[in-house]
mmCIF file of C-alpha atoms in Angstrom:
data_model
loop_
_atom_site.group_PDB
_atom_site.id
_atom_site.type_symbol
_atom_site.label_atom_id
_atom_site.label_comp_id
_atom_site.label_asym_id
_atom_site.label_seq_id
_atom_site.Cartn_x
_atom_site.Cartn_y
_atom_site.Cartn_z
ATOM 1 C CA MET A 18 -8.405 -13.215 -39.542
ATOM 2 C CA PRO A 19 -5.367 -15.081 -38.216
ATOM 3 C CA LEU A 20 -4.078 -13.449 -35.027
ATOM 4 C CA ASN A 21 -1.653 -14.692 -32.430
ATOM 5 C CA ALA A 22 -2.820 -14.691 -28.816
ATOM 6 C CA GLN A 23 -1.066 -11.440 -27.908
ATOM 7 C CA ALA A 24 -2.370 -9.566 -30.965
ATOM 8 C CA LEU A 25 -5.879 -10.862 -30.232
ATOM 9 C CA HIS A 26 -5.633 -9.683 -26.635
ATOM 10 C CA ASP A 27 -4.143 -6.272 -27.477
ATOM 11 C CA ALA A 28 -6.374 -5.340 -30.421
ATOM 12 C CA THR A 29 -9.219 -2.919 -29.913
ATOM 13 C CA PHE A 30 -12.652 -4.052 -31.025
ATOM 14 C CA ALA A 31 -12.432 -1.451 -33.807
ATOM 15 C CA GLU A 32 -9.241 -3.121 -35.055
ATOM 16 C CA LEU A 33 -10.842 -6.567 -34.942
ATOM 17 C CA LEU A 34 -13.876 -5.297 -36.841
ATOM 18 C CA ALA A 35 -11.622 -3.590 -39.399
ATOM 19 C CA ALA A 36 -9.970 -6.969 -40.040
ATOM 20 C CA THR A 37 -13.333 -8.728 -40.409
ATOM 21 C CA GLU A 38 -14.096 -9.770 -43.976
ATOM 22 C CA ARG A 39 -17.539 -11.420 -44.029
ATOM 23 C CA THR A 40 -19.650 -11.495 -40.882
ATOM 24 C CA ALA A 41 -19.972 -9.917 -37.451
ATOM 25 C CA VAL A 42 -22.745 -11.214 -35.211
ATOM 26 C CA HIS A 43 -23.627 -10.100 -31.705
ATOM 27 C CA LEU A 44 -25.837 -11.935 -29.225
ATOM 28 C CA GLU A 45 -27.169 -10.064 -26.200
ATOM 29 C CA MET A 46 -28.935 -12.041 -23.482
ATOM 30 C CA ARG A 47 -29.312 -9.714 -20.486
ATOM 31 C CA ASP A 48 -32.492 -7.853 -19.587
ATOM 32 C CA SER A 49 -30.588 -4.915 -18.185
ATOM 33 C CA TYR A 50 -27.220 -3.301 -18.704
ATOM 34 C CA ALA A 51 -25.772 -0.454 -16.689
ATOM 35 C CA VAL A 52 -22.776 0.543 -18.746
ATOM 36 C CA GLY A 53 -21.541 4.055 -18.100
ATOM 37 C CA ASP A 54 -21.718 5.436 -21.628
ATOM 38 C CA GLU A 55 -25.504 4.953 -21.696
ATOM 39 C CA ALA A 56 -26.339 6.157 -18.181
ATOM 40 C CA ASP A 57 -27.371 9.726 -19.015
ATOM 41 C CA ASP A 58 -29.466 8.799 -22.043
ATOM 42 C CA PHE A 59 -31.146 5.937 -20.169
ATOM 43 C CA SER A 60 -31.945 8.203 -17.221
ATOM 44 C CA THR A 61 -33.497 10.771 -19.565
ATOM 45 C CA PHE A 62 -35.502 8.040 -21.298
ATOM 46 C CA LEU A 63 -36.851 6.802 -17.947
ATOM 47 C CA ARG A 64 -37.867 10.343 -17.012
ATOM 48 C CA THR A 65 -39.368 11.403 -20.352
ATOM 49 C CA GLY A 66 -40.018 8.242 -22.389
ATOM 50 C CA ILE A 67 -38.178 9.892 -25.286
ATOM 51 C CA PRO A 68 -35.094 8.172 -26.707
ATOM 52 C CA ASN A 69 -32.066 10.183 -27.758
ATOM 53 C CA LEU A 70 -31.779 9.407 -31.475
ATOM 54 C CA ASP A 71 -29.082 11.979 -32.143
ATOM 55 C CA PRO A 72 -26.230 10.044 -33.799
ATOM 56 C CA THR A 73 -23.745 12.706 -32.691
ATOM 57 C CA ARG A 74 -24.279 12.045 -28.970
ATOM 58 C CA SER A 75 -23.304 9.439 -26.426
ATOM 59 C CA PHE A 76 -21.417 6.424 -27.839
ATOM 60 C CA TRP A 77 -22.915 6.678 -31.352
ATOM 61 C CA PRO A 78 -20.184 8.878 -32.922
ATOM 62 C CA GLN A 79 -17.705 6.075 -32.227
ATOM 63 C CA TRP A 80 -20.003 3.157 -33.100
ATOM 64 C CA MET A 81 -21.814 4.250 -36.245
ATOM 65 C CA PRO A 82 -18.717 4.892 -38.396
ATOM 66 C CA LEU A 83 -17.284 1.480 -37.408
ATOM 67 C CA VAL A 84 -20.438 -0.259 -38.551
ATOM 68 C CA GLN A 85 -20.847 1.846 -41.686
ATOM 69 C CA GLU A 86 -17.271 1.181 -42.747
ATOM 70 C CA ALA A 87 -17.582 -2.576 -42.174
ATOM 71 C CA VAL A 88 -20.944 -2.830 -43.930
ATOM 72 C CA GLY A 89 -19.632 -0.642 -46.748
ATOM 73 C CA ARG A 90 -16.933 -3.185 -47.515
ATOM 74 C CA GLY A 91 -19.385 -6.087 -47.478
ATOM 75 C CA VAL A 92 -19.424 -7.300 -43.856
ATOM 76 C CA VAL A 93 -22.890 -8.459 -42.817
ATOM 77 C CA MET A 94 -23.569 -7.250 -39.264
ATOM 78 C CA ARG A 95 -26.376 -8.891 -37.330
ATOM 79 C CA ARG A 96 -27.432 -8.351 -33.714
ATOM 80 C CA ALA A 97 -29.909 -10.569 -31.856
ATOM 81 C CA ARG A 98 -31.347 -9.875 -28.442
ATOM 82 C CA ILE A 99 -32.971 -12.464 -26.194
ATOM 83 C CA VAL A 100 -35.415 -10.710 -23.860
ATOM 84 C CA SER A 101 -37.773 -11.597 -21.054
ATOM 85 C CA GLU A 102 -41.375 -10.475 -21.428
ATOM 86 C CA PRO A 103 -42.825 -8.268 -20.241
ATOM 87 C CA VAL A 104 -39.649 -6.383 -21.021
ATOM 88 C CA THR A 105 -37.622 -4.329 -18.564
ATOM 89 C CA ASP A 106 -37.317 -0.546 -18.790
ATOM 90 C CA TYR A 107 -33.834 -1.053 -20.168
ATOM 91 C CA ILE A 108 -35.107 -3.250 -23.030
ATOM 92 C CA ARG A 109 -37.766 -0.630 -23.834
ATOM 93 C CA TYR A 110 -34.946 1.928 -24.008
ATOM 94 C CA GLU A 111 -32.766 -0.364 -26.122
ATOM 95 C CA HIS A 112 -35.647 -1.008 -28.521
ATOM 96 C CA ALA A 113 -36.289 2.738 -28.774
ATOM 97 C CA ILE A 114 -32.672 3.524 -29.766
ATOM 98 C CA THR A 115 -32.264 0.578 -32.160
ATOM 99 C CA PRO A 116 -33.146 2.743 -35.199
ATOM 100 C CA LEU A 117 -29.590 4.095 -34.887
ATOM 101 C CA ASN A 118 -28.180 0.536 -35.141
ATOM 102 C CA LEU A 119 -30.292 0.053 -38.253
ATOM 103 C CA GLU A 120 -29.238 3.402 -39.698
ATOM 104 C CA ALA A 121 -25.600 2.388 -39.271
ATOM 105 C CA GLY A 122 -26.236 -0.818 -41.233
ATOM 106 C CA GLU A 123 -26.856 -3.504 -38.633
ATOM 107 C CA GLU A 124 -29.714 -5.975 -38.914
ATOM 108 C CA VAL A 125 -31.441 -6.463 -35.548
ATOM 109 C CA ARG A 126 -33.851 -9.114 -34.290
ATOM 110 C CA TRP A 127 -35.527 -9.815 -30.951
ATOM 111 C CA LEU A 128 -36.307 -13.218 -29.443
ATOM 112 C CA PRO A 129 -38.652 -13.622 -26.478
ATOM 113 C CA ARG A 130 -36.768 -15.710 -23.899
ATOM 114 C CA ARG A 131 -39.530 -18.340 -23.796
ATOM 115 C CA GLU A 132 -38.648 -19.122 -27.446
ATOM 116 C CA ALA A 133 -34.997 -19.790 -26.547
ATOM 117 C CA SER A 134 -35.533 -22.647 -24.076
ATOM 118 C CA THR A 135 -34.354 -25.362 -26.465
ATOM 119 C CA ILE A 136 -31.296 -23.488 -27.759
ATOM 120 C CA ALA A 137 -27.867 -24.310 -26.310
ATOM 121 C CA LEU A 138 -26.505 -20.866 -25.462
ATOM 122 C CA PRO A 139 -23.090 -19.712 -24.249
ATOM 123 C CA GLY A 140 -23.065 -18.304 -20.735
ATOM 124 C CA ASN A 141 -22.235 -14.764 -21.870
ATOM 125 C CA ASP A 142 -23.064 -12.192 -24.516
ATOM 126 C CA PHE A 143 -20.637 -12.320 -27.408
ATOM 127 C CA TRP A 144 -19.426 -11.027 -30.739
ATOM 128 C CA LEU A 145 -18.410 -13.613 -33.362
ATOM 129 C CA LEU A 146 -16.297 -12.254 -36.209
ATOM 130 C CA ASP A 147 -15.892 -14.215 -39.449
ATOM 131 C CA ASP A 148 -16.973 -17.374 -37.596
ATOM 132 C CA THR A 149 -13.542 -17.590 -35.939
ATOM 133 C CA VAL A 150 -12.906 -14.811 -33.410
ATOM 134 C CA VAL A 151 -15.136 -14.782 -30.327
ATOM 135 C CA GLN A 152 -15.276 -11.892 -27.891
ATOM 136 C CA PHE A 153 -17.281 -12.773 -24.784
ATOM 137 C CA HIS A 154 -18.562 -9.939 -22.596
ATOM 138 C CA HIS A 155 -18.505 -10.212 -18.814
ATOM 139 C CA PHE A 156 -20.784 -8.049 -16.686
ATOM 140 C CA THR A 157 -21.325 -7.580 -12.977
ATOM 141 C CA GLY A 158 -24.604 -8.574 -11.373
ATOM 142 C CA THR A 159 -25.749 -4.963 -11.685
ATOM 143 C CA GLY A 160 -25.052 -4.887 -15.428
ATOM 144 C CA ASP A 161 -21.868 -2.848 -15.591
ATOM 145 C CA TRP A 162 -18.674 -4.093 -17.232
ATOM 146 C CA ALA A 163 -16.810 -6.525 -14.986
ATOM 147 C CA LYS A 164 -13.106 -6.050 -14.365
ATOM 148 C CA ASP A 165 -11.500 -7.680 -17.402
ATOM 149 C CA GLY A 166 -14.913 -7.369 -19.061
ATOM 150 C CA ARG A 167 -13.960 -9.141 -22.251
ATOM 151 C CA GLU A 168 -12.490 -12.473 -23.140
ATOM 152 C CA ARG A 169 -11.344 -13.341 -26.646
ATOM 153 C CA THR A 170 -10.540 -16.639 -28.261
ATOM 154 C CA THR A 171 -9.844 -18.218 -31.614
ATOM 155 C CA ASP A 172 -8.938 -21.585 -30.102
ATOM 156 C CA PRO A 173 -10.809 -24.236 -32.082
ATOM 157 C CA ALA A 174 -10.228 -26.763 -29.289
ATOM 158 C CA ALA A 175 -12.396 -24.603 -27.027
ATOM 159 C CA ALA A 176 -15.253 -25.000 -29.520
ATOM 160 C CA ALA A 177 -16.325 -21.461 -28.629
ATOM 161 C CA ALA A 178 -16.776 -20.329 -32.213
ATOM 162 C CA ALA A 179 -18.853 -23.382 -33.137
ATOM 163 C CA LEU A 180 -21.097 -22.989 -30.077
ATOM 164 C CA CYS A 181 -21.548 -19.265 -30.709
ATOM 165 C CA ARG A 182 -22.211 -19.718 -34.423
ATOM 166 C CA THR A 183 -24.817 -22.448 -33.844
ATOM 167 C CA ALA A 184 -26.490 -20.553 -30.995
ATOM 168 C CA PHE A 185 -26.634 -17.304 -32.929
ATOM 169 C CA GLU A 186 -28.100 -18.912 -36.051
ATOM 170 C CA LYS A 187 -30.799 -20.711 -34.022
ATOM 171 C CA VAL A 188 -31.699 -17.476 -32.262
ATOM 172 C CA TRP A 189 -31.695 -15.555 -35.551
ATOM 173 C CA GLU A 190 -34.039 -17.970 -37.313
ATOM 174 C CA ARG A 191 -36.574 -17.784 -34.450
ATOM 175 C CA ALA A 192 -36.238 -14.069 -33.713
ATOM 176 C CA VAL A 193 -38.532 -11.267 -34.832
ATOM 177 C CA PRO A 194 -37.129 -8.483 -37.055
ATOM 178 C CA HIS A 195 -36.901 -5.164 -35.228
ATOM 179 C CA ALA A 196 -39.637 -3.498 -37.291
ATOM 180 C CA LYS A 197 -42.115 -6.235 -36.282
ATOM 181 C CA TYR A 198 -41.201 -6.552 -32.598
ATOM 182 C CA THR A 199 -43.172 -4.578 -30.046
ATOM 183 C CA PRO A 200 -41.834 -4.683 -26.504
#
């Protein structure tokens, strides 16, 4: 996926994923997120304990087709989440809506944070596409997207891709498949 710096900066994530040929991995390491497109569903979940598993609501109509298209052309999509235990309300919510990630074609695993102590991890959540393009996510202390909430690189001198690849694979091998993880 060779891209010059400007093309990498200007591309949407959907465009980057459309150019991905083999693998897309995502590592999430926060115990709480407060991104706007989940606020209503999360609030309802806190009030009722019932997750919204309607794939036509919230952010799912945009996300599921992206994943299905990528998986349909052979891209392996894996998502790993490092979580503190006992888990936060947000992680309970995230676990409850993960069946939609699975339905779209993602593989998802969970790693208790105590099992990650000996893994060298990047400082931020990230996507790694085809082992070369890294998109780091930056959040505020309250869990919302920070201004300039993403940073992308393909610079091999930065060693970002190698760090992310190694970290993700270590997390993945230790993590529990979604169906076997109980928050």
